[in-house]
Amino acid sequence: MPKDDLKTAYRLVGTRPNRPDGLDKVTGRARYGADISAPGMLHAAVVRSPHAHARIVRIDASKALALDGVKAVITRADFPTGLTGDDWNLQENTLAGDVALYDGHAVAAVAATSKLLAQDAARLVEVEYEVLPHVIDVDAAMQPDAPIIRAGTADHSVPEGMHPNVVKYIEFGHGDMDAGFAAADLVRAQSYKTEATHQGYIEPHACLGQMGEDGKGEMWVCTQGQWYIRRMCSAVLGTEASQLRVTPSEIGGGFGGKTTIFMEPLALALSRKAGGRPVKLVMSRAEVLRATGPTASASMDVKMGMKADGTITAASVNFRMQGGAFIGSSPVGEALSCALACYTVPAVFHQGYEVLANRPKAAAYRAPGSPMAAFAVESLLDEMCVELGLDALVVRLKNAAREGAKASYGPTYNRIGLVESLEAAMAHANLKVPLGPNQGRGSAAGFWFNHGGETSVSLAIGEDGTVTVSVGTPDVGGSRASLGMMTAETLGIAYESVRVNIVETGALGVNEPTHGSRATFASGLAAVEAAKQAIAQMCARAAAEWGIDAEAVEWLDGAAVPAGPNAGKFPPMSIAEIGAKMGSTGGPISGHHEVTAGGVGASFGAHVVDVEVDPETGRTTVLRYLVVQDAGRAIHPAYVEGQYQGGAVQGIGWALNEEYVYGADGRLQNTVFLDYRIPVASDLPMIDTVIVEVPNPGHPYGVRGVGETGITPPLPALANAIAAATGARLRSLPMSPPKVLAAIKAKAHG
Amino acid sequence: MSKIHVSTTVNGDAVEFLADPRDTLLDCLRDQLGLTGTKEGCGTGDCGACSVQLDGVLVCSCLVLGAEAEGKTVATVEGLSTGPDLHPLQRKFIEHAALQCGFCTPGILVAANALLAQNPDPTETEVRYWLAGNLCRCTGYDKIIRAVMDAGAEMRGVN
């Protein structure tokens, strides 16, 4: 559908109503993972390995069990055996088997009548370890002398002769690389590294689980995806998915990190062992940082050829990523696909290696893989522009992917908005602000695929004509508002007349989590289709009452109206009138839509940042920050801006501050927010945003999804700005003050 | 170890509870009194999600023992508005879309309320430094700062 065919004048879409869950969340009434209790409830605590790599010789829980009030202790022996593939990975990560694979790996869990008692009992569980050699760094883990983490894990893709820690190899590309590089006036290659960072959601993982000997269970849990919790817990425990009913709590941030399980099966297994009493399990912050999904760390080589006019003639990338001790946990495939996705380059070649290390099992983190890839590629592009005396934004625009272009990762792009985003960035007032001493401006582009996925939504007309929408995608940032707006827009009724509920696993067909920027896109698409079904039924009810054909009735402004030759013959019949009578006109009226949503619209953005670097300390201050991104259509612009701002600030933290710091013993050194320092209010300026709207033809309102791309450009944009401010190029994250200061000094002495 | 009987005032109501000597004020508010609006994000005083006022002083309730509340007054997010109307801060947070997941919101509202009580007309910089102890991972703080400043303006009668 051409852009102009999409209706642009909406009644609700594009406005900024109050979110329906706002009241609960400003009064403290909203219930998150740890905010619920159950009669007879026990509390759990987890025993975790203090070693990065150690054989578990013996676990003796007798002293713990001897404490009054301790009701159950579980170890891996309480889990079924024989799991394979990712189910085995999930089980192994939930509770270590023979070997603890990272500092913080769970080895046992305790349930007791109070939280303090459970913690006391956990300390009394005696675990004898035989410490094994460990490896933390991704490059070190590939060296011939690296300790083997788990022999035989590698899949068939890995070239012969590589270290057993290399478990997956990916390569793809197109075009003649030699010819491409030969056509360039400048060819440069550089290496880059990024350290692991954590999603840093403020709400620690929390759940309340209950399960009987019959395998029937219930769980209340903070999660991005209640069906994923159901499937994964059932797989780990060897129970049937449909016997576990999972209700999502309000979620205190996820960013991808709550799309999987970490400790949820422990609550269920403890409950089963404790006679079916409900068990509450809440992680501490240190547990969150030590044992839940950080992102991968990466070591990356990029080579690029560019003509003197800025045309990119060829590019190759070689990425090594570790995502912990489990195959398939690093986003190396996504990183490769994102690396060059912003540009149309005649010859591209991608190689990637997944490597095991003694670190926690990585989980998704906002645009998984894309920020690291962007750091490498967008940094090199900027370096080459500086060398050629070109404006990097102009070069990005010159090479930008457009509709109909073959993407670097294979498919052909549909309608996309990178060009519009770059042009909007270049026209922004921030770029005209003069810079002072020690100040620099940097820019970068970013990409995320976006995602559709399995989606099931139902909608019911109430007796008074108000509407209930049941969706399966937890609301992490205002999606109840956007889904309610699209539903109300479609039905022609007031926004306030729609209630959007996030429902449990028994209430709908399977839904994927709120991930991949899919909630407003896919649940929205399904809600609109469900509303259209209900409209068709309401038109039919009105037609029957009027004694005319259903086709002769149309839906207008929340009412059925006779159309065509019957126009004006009957007064409009409102949704309230139809709802009031539906019991006697054929029964309840509802709509539902189930789909694995296609029609995904790729997401592109461009960021520009101004920094000042203190030459005495190396501290970088962000002076102003601009996010430009194509939303397709911004249903609720305030929450779109919020996604842009939040993504940018997570990227700023990754670029400047955040990193997993390991000691020589392989233990994580910074397990509290004081040491794992995420950006605070006083670190930042206001984050300027421009919402570009190039509607996605694959969605009834043009939605693309806006959650993820925003974290991608800050890493290189800040590196580029620091280079502009200091002349020193940092190719390793984070660009913390000591590293920036060292780079400035090296530059001065070099 | 036997528990300690604590009498205190929370959001204007006289309450009593039994605290383990190791229980924090946060534990007692949430687990003994059912006031789960106050959140635990870190347990180490770094995130501010558990912010409450204790005898008018802004504190991290995870760093205060429950027993220390004896004879004092505690103000939590649940006490910000007890009548039919929201506190201006609460209303401005909704209007400005200053929350995404909402988990840090109670602590930030309590902290911002303490700021406006002692500095009714803060600059942006003052708001940013005052709230530097309240972590938000969703918003990038932009809309939070705007909401606090707008609430301050309304409370001063500027708009």
GROMACS .gro file of C-alpha atoms in nm, chain B residues 37 45 71 119 135:
model
    5
  787GLY     CA    1   0.389   0.036   4.685
  795GLY     CA    2   2.061   0.197   4.902
  821GLY     CA    3   0.776   0.616   6.773
  869ASN     CA    4   1.271   2.378   4.734
  885LEU     CA    5   1.746   0.496   3.925
   0.00000   0.00000   0.00000
